[in-house]
Coordinates of N, CA and C in Angstrom, one line a residue:
M1 N -0.3 -22.5 7.4 CA 1.0 -21.8 7.7 C 0.8 -20.3 7.5
T2 N 1.2 -19.5 8.5 CA 1.1 -18.1 8.5 C 2.0 -17.5 7.4
A3 N 1.5 -16.5 6.6 CA 2.3 -15.9 5.6 C 3.4 -15.0 6.3
A4 N 4.5 -14.9 5.7 CA 5.6 -14.0 6.2 C 5.1 -12.6 6.2
P5 N 5.5 -11.8 7.2 CA 5.1 -10.4 7.2 C 5.6 -9.6 5.9
L6 N 4.8 -8.7 5.4 CA 5.2 -7.8 4.3 C 6.1 -6.8 4.9
L7 N 5.8 -6.2 6.1 CA 6.5 -5.2 6.7 C 6.9 -5.7 8.1
S8 N 8.1 -5.5 8.6 CA 8.5 -5.9 9.9 C 9.5 -4.9 10.5
M9 N 9.3 -4.6 11.8 CA 10.2 -3.8 12.5 C 10.7 -4.5 13.7
R10 N 12.0 -4.3 14.1 CA 12.6 -4.9 15.3 C 13.4 -3.9 16.0
G11 N 13.1 -3.6 17.2 CA 13.8 -2.7 18.1 C 14.0 -1.3 17.5
L12 N 12.9 -0.9 16.8 CA 13.0 0.4 16.1 C 12.9 1.5 17.2
S13 N 13.9 2.4 17.2 CA 14.0 3.5 18.1 C 14.5 4.8 17.5
K14 N 14.1 5.9 18.1 CA 14.5 7.2 17.6 C 14.6 8.2 18.7
H15 N 15.7 8.9 18.9 CA 15.8 9.9 19.9 C 16.3 11.2 19.2
F16 N 15.8 12.3 19.6 CA 16.1 13.7 19.1 C 16.7 14.5 20.3
D17 N 18.0 14.7 20.3 CA 18.6 15.6 21.3 C 18.2 15.1 22.7
G18 N 18.3 13.8 22.9 CA 18.0 13.3 24.2 C 16.6 12.9 24.5
L19 N 15.6 13.4 23.6 CA 14.2 13.0 23.7 C 14.0 11.7 23.0
Q20 N 13.5 10.7 23.8 CA 13.2 9.4 23.2 C 11.8 9.4 22.6
A21 N 11.7 9.6 21.3 CA 10.4 9.7 20.6 C 9.8 8.3 20.3
V22 N 10.7 7.3 20.0 CA 10.2 6.0 19.7 C 11.1 5.0 20.4
R23 N 10.6 4.0 21.2 CA 11.4 3.1 22.0 C 11.2 1.7 21.7
D24 N 12.2 1.1 21.0 CA 12.2 -0.4 20.9 C 10.9 -1.0 20.4
V25 N 10.4 -0.5 19.2 CA 9.2 -1.0 18.7 C 9.4 -2.3 17.8
D26 N 8.7 -3.3 18.1 CA 8.6 -4.5 17.2 C 7.2 -4.5 16.7
L27 N 7.1 -4.7 15.3 CA 5.8 -4.6 14.7 C 5.8 -5.4 13.4
D28 N 4.8 -6.3 13.1 CA 4.7 -7.1 11.9 C 3.4 -6.8 11.3
L29 N 3.4 -6.5 9.9 CA 2.2 -6.4 9.2 C 2.1 -7.5 8.1
A30 N 1.0 -8.3 8.2 CA 0.8 -9.4 7.3 C 0.3 -8.9 5.9
P31 N 0.6 -9.6 4.8 CA 0.1 -9.2 3.5 C -1.4 -9.0 3.6
G32 N -2.0 -7.9 3.1 CA -3.4 -7.7 3.0 C -4.1 -7.2 4.3
E33 N -3.3 -7.1 5.3 CA -3.8 -6.7 6.6 C -4.1 -5.2 6.7
V34 N -5.1 -4.8 7.4 CA -5.3 -3.4 7.7 C -5.0 -3.2 9.2
R35 N -3.9 -2.5 9.5 CA -3.4 -2.3 10.9 C -3.6 -0.8 11.2
A36 N -4.3 -0.6 12.3 CA -4.4 0.8 12.8 C -3.4 1.0 13.9
L37 N -2.8 2.2 13.9 CA -1.8 2.7 14.8 C -2.4 3.9 15.6
I38 N -2.7 3.7 16.9 CA -3.3 4.7 17.6 C -2.5 5.1 18.9
G39 N -2.9 6.2 19.5 CA -2.2 6.6 20.7 C -2.4 8.1 20.9
P40 N -2.1 8.6 22.1 CA -2.3 10.0 22.4 C -1.3 10.9 21.6
N41 N -1.6 12.2 21.5 CA -0.7 13.1 20.8 C 0.7 13.0 21.5
G42 N 1.7 13.0 20.7 CA 3.1 12.9 21.2 C 3.5 11.4 21.5
A43 N 2.7 10.4 21.1 CA 3.0 9.0 21.4 C 4.2 8.5 20.5
G44 N 4.5 9.2 19.4 CA 5.5 8.7 18.5 C 5.1 8.1 17.2
K45 N 3.7 8.3 16.9 CA 3.2 7.6 15.8 C 3.8 8.2 14.5
T46 N 3.8 9.5 14.3 CA 4.3 10.1 13.1 C 5.8 9.8 12.9
T47 N 6.6 9.8 14.0 CA 8.0 9.5 14.0 C 8.2 8.1 13.5
L48 N 7.4 7.2 14.0 CA 7.5 5.8 13.6 C 7.2 5.6 12.1
V49 N 6.2 6.3 11.7 CA 5.9 6.2 10.2 C 7.0 6.8 9.4
G50 N 7.6 7.9 9.9 CA 8.7 8.5 9.2 C 9.9 7.5 9.0
M51 N 10.1 6.7 10.0 CA 11.2 5.7 9.9 C 10.8 4.6 8.9
I52 N 9.5 4.2 8.9 CA 9.1 3.2 8.0 C 9.2 3.7 6.5
C53 N 8.8 5.0 6.3 CA 8.9 5.5 5.0 C 10.3 5.9 4.5
G54 N 11.2 6.0 5.4 CA 12.6 6.4 5.0 C 12.8 7.9 5.1
R55 N 11.9 8.6 5.7 CA 12.1 10.1 5.8 C 12.9 10.4 7.1
I56 N 12.9 9.5 8.0 CA 13.6 9.7 9.3 C 14.5 8.5 9.5
A57 N 15.8 8.7 9.8 CA 16.7 7.6 10.0 C 16.6 7.1 11.5
P58 N 16.4 5.8 11.7 CA 16.3 5.4 13.1 C 17.6 5.5 13.9
S59 N 17.5 5.7 15.2 CA 18.7 5.6 16.0 C 19.1 4.2 16.3
A60 N 18.2 3.3 16.3 CA 18.5 1.8 16.5 C 17.4 1.0 15.9
G61 N 17.7 -0.2 15.6 CA 16.7 -1.2 15.1 C 16.7 -1.3 13.6
R62 N 15.8 -2.1 13.1 CA 15.8 -2.3 11.6 C 14.4 -2.4 11.1
V63 N 14.2 -2.2 9.8 CA 13.0 -2.3 9.1 C 13.2 -3.3 7.9
T64 N 12.3 -4.2 7.7 CA 12.4 -5.1 6.6 C 11.1 -5.0 5.8
F65 N 11.2 -5.1 4.5 CA 10.0 -5.1 3.6 C 10.1 -6.3 2.7
D66 N 9.1 -7.1 2.7 CA 9.1 -8.3 1.9 C 10.4 -9.1 2.0
G67 N 10.9 -9.2 3.3 CA 12.1 -10.0 3.6 C 13.4 -9.3 3.4
A68 N 13.4 -8.1 2.8 CA 14.7 -7.4 2.6 C 14.9 -6.3 3.6
D69 N 16.1 -6.1 4.1 CA 16.4 -5.1 5.0 C 16.4 -3.7 4.3
I70 N 15.5 -2.8 4.7 CA 15.5 -1.5 4.0 C 15.8 -0.4 5.0
T71 N 16.4 -0.7 6.1 CA 16.6 0.3 7.1 C 17.4 1.5 6.6
A72 N 18.4 1.3 5.7 CA 19.2 2.4 5.2 C 18.7 2.9 3.8
L73 N 17.6 2.4 3.3 CA 17.1 2.7 2.0 C 16.4 4.1 2.0
P74 N 16.8 5.0 1.0 CA 16.1 6.3 1.0 C 14.6 6.2 0.6
A75 N 13.9 7.2 0.9 CA 12.4 7.2 0.8 C 12.0 6.9 -0.7
H76 N 12.7 7.5 -1.7 CA 12.3 7.3 -3.0 C 12.4 5.9 -3.5
K77 N 13.4 5.2 -2.9 CA 13.6 3.8 -3.3 C 12.6 2.9 -2.6
R78 N 12.1 3.3 -1.5 CA 11.1 2.5 -0.8 C 9.8 2.7 -1.6
I79 N 9.5 3.8 -2.2 CA 8.4 4.0 -3.1 C 8.5 3.1 -4.3
G80 N 9.7 2.9 -4.8 CA 9.9 2.0 -5.9 C 9.6 0.6 -5.6
L81 N 9.7 0.2 -4.3 CA 9.5 -1.2 -3.9 C 8.0 -1.4 -3.7
G82 N 7.2 -0.3 -3.7 CA 5.7 -0.5 -3.6 C 5.1 0.1 -2.3
M83 N 5.8 1.1 -1.7 CA 5.2 1.8 -0.6 C 4.6 3.1 -1.1
A84 N 3.5 3.5 -0.5 CA 2.9 4.8 -0.8 C 2.4 5.3 0.5
Y85 N 2.4 6.7 0.7 CA 2.0 7.2 2.0 C 1.4 8.6 1.8
T86 N 0.4 8.9 2.7 CA -0.1 10.3 2.8 C 0.4 10.8 4.1
F87 N 0.4 12.1 4.2 CA 1.0 12.8 5.4 C -0.1 13.4 6.2
Q88 N 0.3 13.7 7.5 CA -0.6 14.3 8.4 C -1.0 15.7 7.9
I89 N 0.0 16.4 7.3 CA -0.2 17.7 6.7 C -0.2 17.5 5.2
T90 N -1.2 18.0 4.5 CA -1.4 17.7 3.1 C -0.1 18.1 2.3
S91 N 0.2 17.3 1.3 CA 1.4 17.6 0.5 C 1.2 17.5 -1.0
V92 N 0.0 18.0 -1.4 CA -0.3 18.1 -2.8 C 0.5 19.3 -3.4
F93 N 0.5 19.3 -4.8 CA 1.1 20.4 -5.5 C 0.0 21.5 -5.7
P94 N -0.1 22.5 -4.9 CA -1.3 23.4 -4.9 C -1.6 24.1 -6.2
A95 N -0.5 24.5 -7.0 CA -0.7 25.2 -8.2 C -1.1 24.4 -9.4
L96 N -0.9 23.1 -9.3 CA -1.2 22.2 -10.4 C -2.6 21.7 -10.3
P97 N -3.3 21.4 -11.4 CA -4.6 20.8 -11.4 C -4.6 19.5 -10.7
V98 N -5.8 19.1 -10.2 CA -5.9 17.8 -9.5 C -5.5 16.7 -10.4
R99 N -5.9 16.8 -11.7 CA -5.5 15.7 -12.7 C -4.0 15.5 -12.8
E100 N -3.3 16.7 -12.8 CA -1.8 16.6 -13.0 C -1.1 16.1 -11.7
N101 N -1.7 16.4 -10.5 CA -1.2 15.8 -9.3 C -1.3 14.3 -9.4
L102 N -2.4 13.8 -9.8 CA -2.6 12.4 -9.9 C -1.7 11.8 -11.0
A103 N -1.6 12.5 -12.1 CA -0.8 11.9 -13.2 C 0.7 11.8 -12.8
L104 N 1.2 12.8 -12.1 CA 2.6 12.7 -11.6 C 2.8 11.5 -10.8
A105 N 1.9 11.1 -9.9 CA 2.0 9.9 -9.1 C 1.9 8.7 -9.9
A106 N 0.9 8.7 -10.9 CA 0.7 7.5 -11.7 C 1.9 7.2 -12.6
R107 N 2.6 8.2 -13.1 CA 3.7 8.0 -14.0 C 4.9 7.3 -13.4
R108 N 4.9 7.1 -12.1 CA 5.9 6.3 -11.5 C 5.8 4.8 -11.9
R109 N 4.6 4.4 -12.4 CA 4.5 3.0 -12.9 C 3.8 2.8 -14.2
L110 N 3.2 3.9 -14.8 CA 2.5 3.8 -16.0 C 2.9 4.8 -17.1
K111 N 2.5 4.5 -18.3 CA 2.9 5.5 -19.4 C 1.6 5.6 -20.3
G112 N 1.7 6.7 -21.1 CA 0.7 7.0 -22.1 C -0.8 7.0 -21.6
A113 N -1.7 6.4 -22.4 CA -3.1 6.5 -22.1 C -3.4 5.8 -20.7
A114 N -2.6 4.9 -20.3 CA -2.9 4.2 -19.0 C -2.8 5.2 -17.9
V115 N -2.0 6.2 -18.0 CA -2.0 7.2 -16.9 C -3.3 7.9 -16.7
Q116 N -3.9 8.4 -17.8 CA -5.2 9.1 -17.6 C -6.3 8.2 -17.2
E117 N -6.3 6.9 -17.6 CA -7.3 5.9 -17.1 C -7.1 5.7 -15.6
A118 N -5.9 5.6 -15.2 CA -5.7 5.4 -13.7 C -6.1 6.6 -13.0
V119 N -5.9 7.8 -13.5 CA -6.3 9.1 -12.9 C -7.9 9.1 -12.7
R120 N -8.6 8.8 -13.8 CA -10.1 8.7 -13.7 C -10.5 7.7 -12.7
H121 N -9.9 6.6 -12.7 CA -10.3 5.5 -11.8 C -10.1 5.9 -10.3
A122 N -8.9 6.6 -10.0 CA -8.6 7.0 -8.7 C -9.6 8.1 -8.2
L123 N -9.9 9.0 -9.1 CA -10.9 10.1 -8.7 C -12.2 9.5 -8.3
T124 N -12.7 8.5 -9.0 CA -13.9 7.9 -8.7 C -13.9 7.1 -7.4
R125 N -12.8 6.4 -7.2 CA -12.7 5.5 -6.0 C -12.7 6.3 -4.7
V126 N -12.1 7.5 -4.7 CA -12.0 8.3 -3.5 C -13.2 9.2 -3.3
G127 N -14.1 9.3 -4.4 CA -15.3 10.1 -4.3 C -15.1 11.6 -4.6
L128 N -14.0 12.0 -5.2 CA -13.9 13.3 -5.6 C -14.8 13.6 -6.9
P129 N -15.5 14.7 -6.9 CA -16.4 15.0 -8.1 C -15.6 15.1 -9.4
P130 N -16.2 14.6 -10.5 CA -15.4 14.7 -11.8 C -15.0 16.0 -12.2
D131 N -15.7 17.1 -11.8 CA -15.3 18.4 -12.2 C -14.2 19.0 -11.4
S132 N -13.7 18.2 -10.4 CA -12.6 18.7 -9.6 C -11.3 18.5 -10.4
A133 N -11.3 17.6 -11.4 CA -10.1 17.2 -12.1 C -9.3 18.4 -12.6
E134 N -10.0 19.4 -13.1 CA -9.3 20.6 -13.7 C -9.0 21.7 -12.7
Q135 N -9.5 21.6 -11.5 CA -9.3 22.6 -10.5 C -7.8 22.6 -10.0
A136 N -7.3 23.7 -9.6 CA -6.0 23.7 -8.9 C -6.1 23.0 -7.6
A137 N -5.2 22.2 -7.2 CA -5.3 21.4 -6.0 C -5.4 22.3 -4.8
G138 N -4.8 23.4 -4.8 CA -4.8 24.3 -3.7 C -6.1 25.0 -3.4
N139 N -7.0 24.9 -4.5 CA -8.3 25.5 -4.3 C -9.4 24.5 -3.7
L140 N -9.0 23.3 -3.6 CA -9.9 22.3 -3.0 C -10.0 22.6 -1.5
S141 N -11.2 22.2 -0.9 CA -11.3 22.2 0.5 C -10.3 21.3 1.2
Y142 N -10.0 21.5 2.5 CA -9.0 20.7 3.1 C -9.4 19.2 3.0
G143 N -10.7 18.9 3.3 CA -11.1 17.5 3.2 C -10.8 16.9 1.8
H144 N -11.1 17.7 0.8 CA -10.9 17.2 -0.6 C -9.4 17.1 -0.9
Q145 N -8.6 17.9 -0.3 CA -7.2 17.7 -0.5 C -6.7 16.4 0.1
R146 N -7.3 16.0 1.3 CA -7.0 14.8 1.9 C -7.4 13.6 1.0
L147 N -8.5 13.7 0.3 CA -9.0 12.7 -0.6 C -8.1 12.6 -1.8
L148 N -7.6 13.8 -2.3 CA -6.7 13.8 -3.4 C -5.4 13.1 -3.0
E149 N -4.9 13.4 -1.8 CA -3.7 12.6 -1.4 C -3.9 11.1 -1.4
L150 N -5.1 10.7 -0.9 CA -5.4 9.3 -0.9 C -5.4 8.7 -2.3
A151 N -6.0 9.5 -3.2 CA -6.0 9.1 -4.6 C -4.6 9.0 -5.2
M152 N -3.7 9.9 -4.8 CA -2.3 9.9 -5.3 C -1.6 8.7 -4.8
G153 N -2.0 8.2 -3.6 CA -1.4 6.9 -3.1 C -1.9 5.7 -3.9
L154 N -3.3 5.7 -4.1 CA -3.9 4.6 -4.8 C -3.4 4.4 -6.2
V155 N -3.2 5.5 -6.9 CA -2.9 5.5 -8.3 C -1.5 4.8 -8.5
Q156 N -0.7 4.7 -7.5 CA 0.5 4.0 -7.6 C 0.4 2.5 -7.4
A157 N -0.8 2.0 -7.1 CA -1.1 0.6 -6.9 C -0.1 0.0 -5.9
P158 N 0.0 0.6 -4.7 CA 1.1 0.2 -3.8 C 0.8 -1.2 -3.1
R159 N 1.8 -1.8 -2.7 CA 1.7 -3.1 -1.9 C 1.5 -2.7 -0.5
L160 N 2.0 -1.6 0.0 CA 1.8 -1.1 1.3 C 1.4 0.4 1.2
L161 N 0.2 0.7 1.8 CA -0.3 2.1 1.8 C -0.4 2.6 3.2
I162 N 0.4 3.6 3.5 CA 0.4 4.2 4.8 C -0.3 5.5 4.9
L163 N -1.3 5.6 5.7 CA -2.2 6.8 5.8 C -2.1 7.4 7.1
D164 N -1.7 8.7 7.2 CA -1.5 9.4 8.4 C -2.7 10.4 8.6
E165 N -3.6 10.1 9.5 CA -4.8 10.9 9.7 C -5.6 11.2 8.5
P166 N -6.0 10.1 7.7 CA -6.6 10.3 6.4 C -8.1 10.9 6.5
T167 N -8.8 10.7 7.6 CA -10.1 11.2 7.7 C -10.2 12.6 8.3
Q168 N -9.1 13.2 8.7 CA -9.1 14.6 9.2 C -9.7 15.5 8.2
G169 N -10.7 16.3 8.6 CA -11.3 17.3 7.6 C -12.4 16.7 6.7
L170 N -12.7 15.4 6.8 CA -13.7 14.8 6.0 C -15.1 14.9 6.6
S171 N -16.1 15.1 5.8 CA -17.5 15.1 6.3 C -17.9 13.6 6.7
D172 N -19.0 13.5 7.4 CA -19.5 12.2 7.8 C -19.7 11.3 6.6
S173 N -20.3 11.8 5.5 CA -20.5 11.0 4.3 C -19.2 10.6 3.7
E174 N -18.2 11.5 3.7 CA -16.9 11.2 3.1 C -16.2 10.1 4.0
I175 N -16.4 10.2 5.3 CA -15.8 9.2 6.2 C -16.4 7.8 5.9
D176 N -17.7 7.8 5.7 CA -18.3 6.5 5.3 C -17.8 6.0 4.0
G177 N -17.5 6.9 3.0 CA -16.9 6.5 1.8 C -15.5 5.9 1.9
F178 N -14.8 6.6 2.8 CA -13.4 6.1 3.1 C -13.5 4.7 3.7
K179 N -14.4 4.4 4.7 CA -14.5 3.1 5.3 C -14.8 2.1 4.2
A180 N -15.7 2.4 3.3 CA -16.0 1.5 2.2 C -14.8 1.2 1.3
L181 N -14.1 2.2 1.0 CA -12.9 2.1 0.2 C -11.8 1.2 0.8
I182 N -11.6 1.4 2.1 CA -10.7 0.5 2.8 C -11.1 -0.9 2.8
G183 N -12.5 -1.1 2.9 CA -13.0 -2.5 2.8 C -12.7 -3.1 1.5
E184 N -12.8 -2.3 0.4 CA -12.5 -2.8 -0.9 C -11.0 -3.2 -1.1
L185 N -10.2 -2.4 -0.5 CA -8.7 -2.6 -0.6 C -8.2 -3.8 0.3
K186 N -8.9 -4.0 1.3 CA -8.5 -5.0 2.3 C -8.2 -6.4 1.6
G187 N -7.1 -7.0 1.9 CA -6.8 -8.3 1.3 C -5.9 -8.1 0.1
A188 N -6.1 -7.1 -0.7 CA -5.2 -6.9 -1.8 C -4.1 -5.9 -1.5
T189 N -4.3 -5.0 -0.6 CA -3.3 -4.0 -0.3 C -3.1 -4.0 1.3
T190 N -1.9 -4.0 1.7 CA -1.6 -3.9 3.1 C -1.6 -2.4 3.5
I191 N -2.4 -2.1 4.6 CA -2.6 -0.8 5.0 C -2.2 -0.5 6.4
L192 N -1.4 0.5 6.6 CA -1.1 1.0 8.0 C -1.8 2.3 8.2
L193 N -2.7 2.4 9.1 CA -3.6 3.6 9.3 C -3.3 4.2 10.6
I194 N -2.9 5.5 10.6 CA -2.7 6.3 11.8 C -4.0 7.1 11.9
E195 N -4.8 6.9 12.9 CA -6.1 7.5 13.0 C -6.6 7.8 14.4
H196 N -7.2 9.0 14.6 CA -7.8 9.3 15.9 C -9.2 9.0 16.0
N197 N -9.9 8.9 14.8 CA -11.3 8.6 14.8 C -11.5 7.2 15.1
M198 N -12.0 6.9 16.3 CA -12.1 5.5 16.8 C -13.2 4.7 16.1
S199 N -14.2 5.4 15.6 CA -15.2 4.7 14.8 C -14.6 4.1 13.5
V200 N -13.7 4.9 12.9 CA -13.0 4.4 11.7 C -12.1 3.2 12.1
V201 N -11.3 3.3 13.2 CA -10.4 2.3 13.6 C -11.2 1.0 13.9
M202 N -12.3 1.1 14.6 CA -13.1 -0.1 15.0 C -13.8 -0.7 13.8
D203 N -14.1 0.1 12.8 CA -14.8 -0.5 11.7 C -13.9 -1.1 10.6
V204 N -12.7 -0.6 10.5 CA -11.9 -1.1 9.3 C -10.7 -1.9 9.7
A205 N -10.2 -1.8 10.9 CA -8.9 -2.4 11.2 C -9.1 -3.9 11.5
D206 N -8.1 -4.7 11.0 CA -8.0 -6.1 11.5 C -7.4 -6.2 12.8
R207 N -6.3 -5.4 13.0 CA -5.6 -5.4 14.3 C -5.2 -3.9 14.6
V208 N -5.0 -3.6 15.9 CA -4.7 -2.3 16.4 C -3.4 -2.4 17.2
T209 N -2.5 -1.5 17.0 CA -1.3 -1.3 17.8 C -1.4 0.1 18.5
V210 N -1.2 0.1 19.8 CA -1.3 1.3 20.6 C 0.1 1.7 21.0
L211 N 0.4 3.0 20.7 CA 1.7 3.5 21.1 C 1.4 4.5 22.3
N212 N 2.3 4.5 23.3 CA 2.2 5.4 24.4 C 3.6 5.7 24.8
G213 N 4.0 7.0 24.9 CA 5.4 7.3 25.3 C 6.4 6.7 24.4
G214 N 6.1 6.5 23.1 CA 7.0 6.0 22.1 C 7.2 4.5 22.1
A215 N 6.5 3.8 23.0 CA 6.6 2.4 23.1 C 5.2 1.7 22.8
V216 N 5.2 0.4 22.4 CA 4.0 -0.3 22.2 C 3.4 -0.6 23.6
L217 N 2.2 -0.1 23.8 CA 1.4 -0.3 25.0 C 0.6 -1.6 24.9
A218 N 0.0 -1.8 23.7 CA -0.9 -3.0 23.6 C -1.1 -3.2 22.1
E219 N -1.5 -4.5 21.8 CA -1.8 -4.9 20.4 C -2.9 -5.9 20.4
G220 N -3.8 -5.9 19.5 CA -4.9 -6.9 19.4 C -5.9 -6.5 18.4
T221 N -7.0 -7.2 18.5 CA -8.2 -6.9 17.6 C -8.8 -5.6 18.1
P222 N -9.6 -4.9 17.3 CA -10.3 -3.7 17.8 C -11.1 -4.0 19.1
A223 N -11.8 -5.1 19.2 CA -12.5 -5.4 20.4 C -11.6 -5.6 21.6
E224 N -10.5 -6.3 21.4 CA -9.6 -6.5 22.5 C -9.0 -5.1 23.0
I225 N -8.7 -4.3 22.1 CA -8.1 -3.0 22.4 C -9.2 -2.1 23.1
H226 N -10.4 -2.2 22.7 CA -11.5 -1.4 23.3 C -11.7 -1.8 24.7
E227 N -11.4 -3.1 25.0 CA -11.7 -3.6 26.4 C -10.4 -3.5 27.3
N228 N -9.3 -3.1 26.7 CA -8.0 -3.1 27.4 C -7.9 -2.0 28.4
A229 N -7.8 -2.4 29.7 CA -7.8 -1.4 30.8 C -6.6 -0.4 30.6
A230 N -5.4 -0.8 30.3 CA -4.3 0.1 30.1 C -4.5 1.0 29.0
V231 N -5.1 0.6 27.9 CA -5.4 1.5 26.8 C -6.5 2.5 27.2
Q232 N -7.5 2.1 27.9 CA -8.5 3.0 28.4 C -7.9 4.1 29.2
A233 N -7.0 3.7 30.1 CA -6.4 4.7 31.0 C -5.5 5.7 30.2
A234 N -4.7 5.2 29.3 CA -3.7 6.0 28.6 C -4.3 6.8 27.4
Y235 N -5.4 6.3 26.8 CA -5.8 6.9 25.6 C -7.4 7.0 25.5
L236 N -8.0 5.9 25.4 CA -9.5 5.9 25.1 C -10.2 6.7 26.2
G237 N -9.8 6.5 27.5 CA -10.5 7.2 28.6 C -10.4 8.7 28.5
T238 N -9.3 9.2 27.8 CA -9.1 10.6 27.8 C -10.0 11.3 26.7
G239 N -10.5 10.5 25.8 CA -11.3 11.1 24.7 C -12.7 11.1 24.9

């Protein structure tokens, strides 16, 4: 018997002043699945994620999480249910040390000594050097700020981790480390990955959903998507 989806969307749509950014999207994420969301620039990926996270109110449709309708739930309450997400543009606290950025995220679920232990573990998992802990987050390279954001998501032990362009700015070795980390998380954490690096998508995703013009163009395994003629014409063939 197939497990019920952890995250489900039905008819999710968003328009801005007459512009239809997302159109009638149906999407189900199974527990422990790694789902990649791809598509050309302007396809509606970030708007869709904003509606999932509660940062953007949909014009139509609904979102359910673990069977509960969360369509009208504010973002901070979705975090409380076990969602965590990183942004396309980094959103660390630049004046605070790396350690305190992580501790702030960890304190949503932990107290006392457990916070610092979670901070150390998260730094190690994402591959940030130990001496970075005391640096101001704003002094990190862009790629390391992306890794810090990922660590801030992990330290919350989320049930659903949403990553928007997580490998942007990472070196080849850091991308390899990211792939290995997603492999470790797979099965225990449900992951929605918005990513332009097709090597990452093909290596880590269980399934891929392709958006084009705000609507779902195709869905399938990485191999199926790679061979899909409509996807090739709309997206892969352009890159």
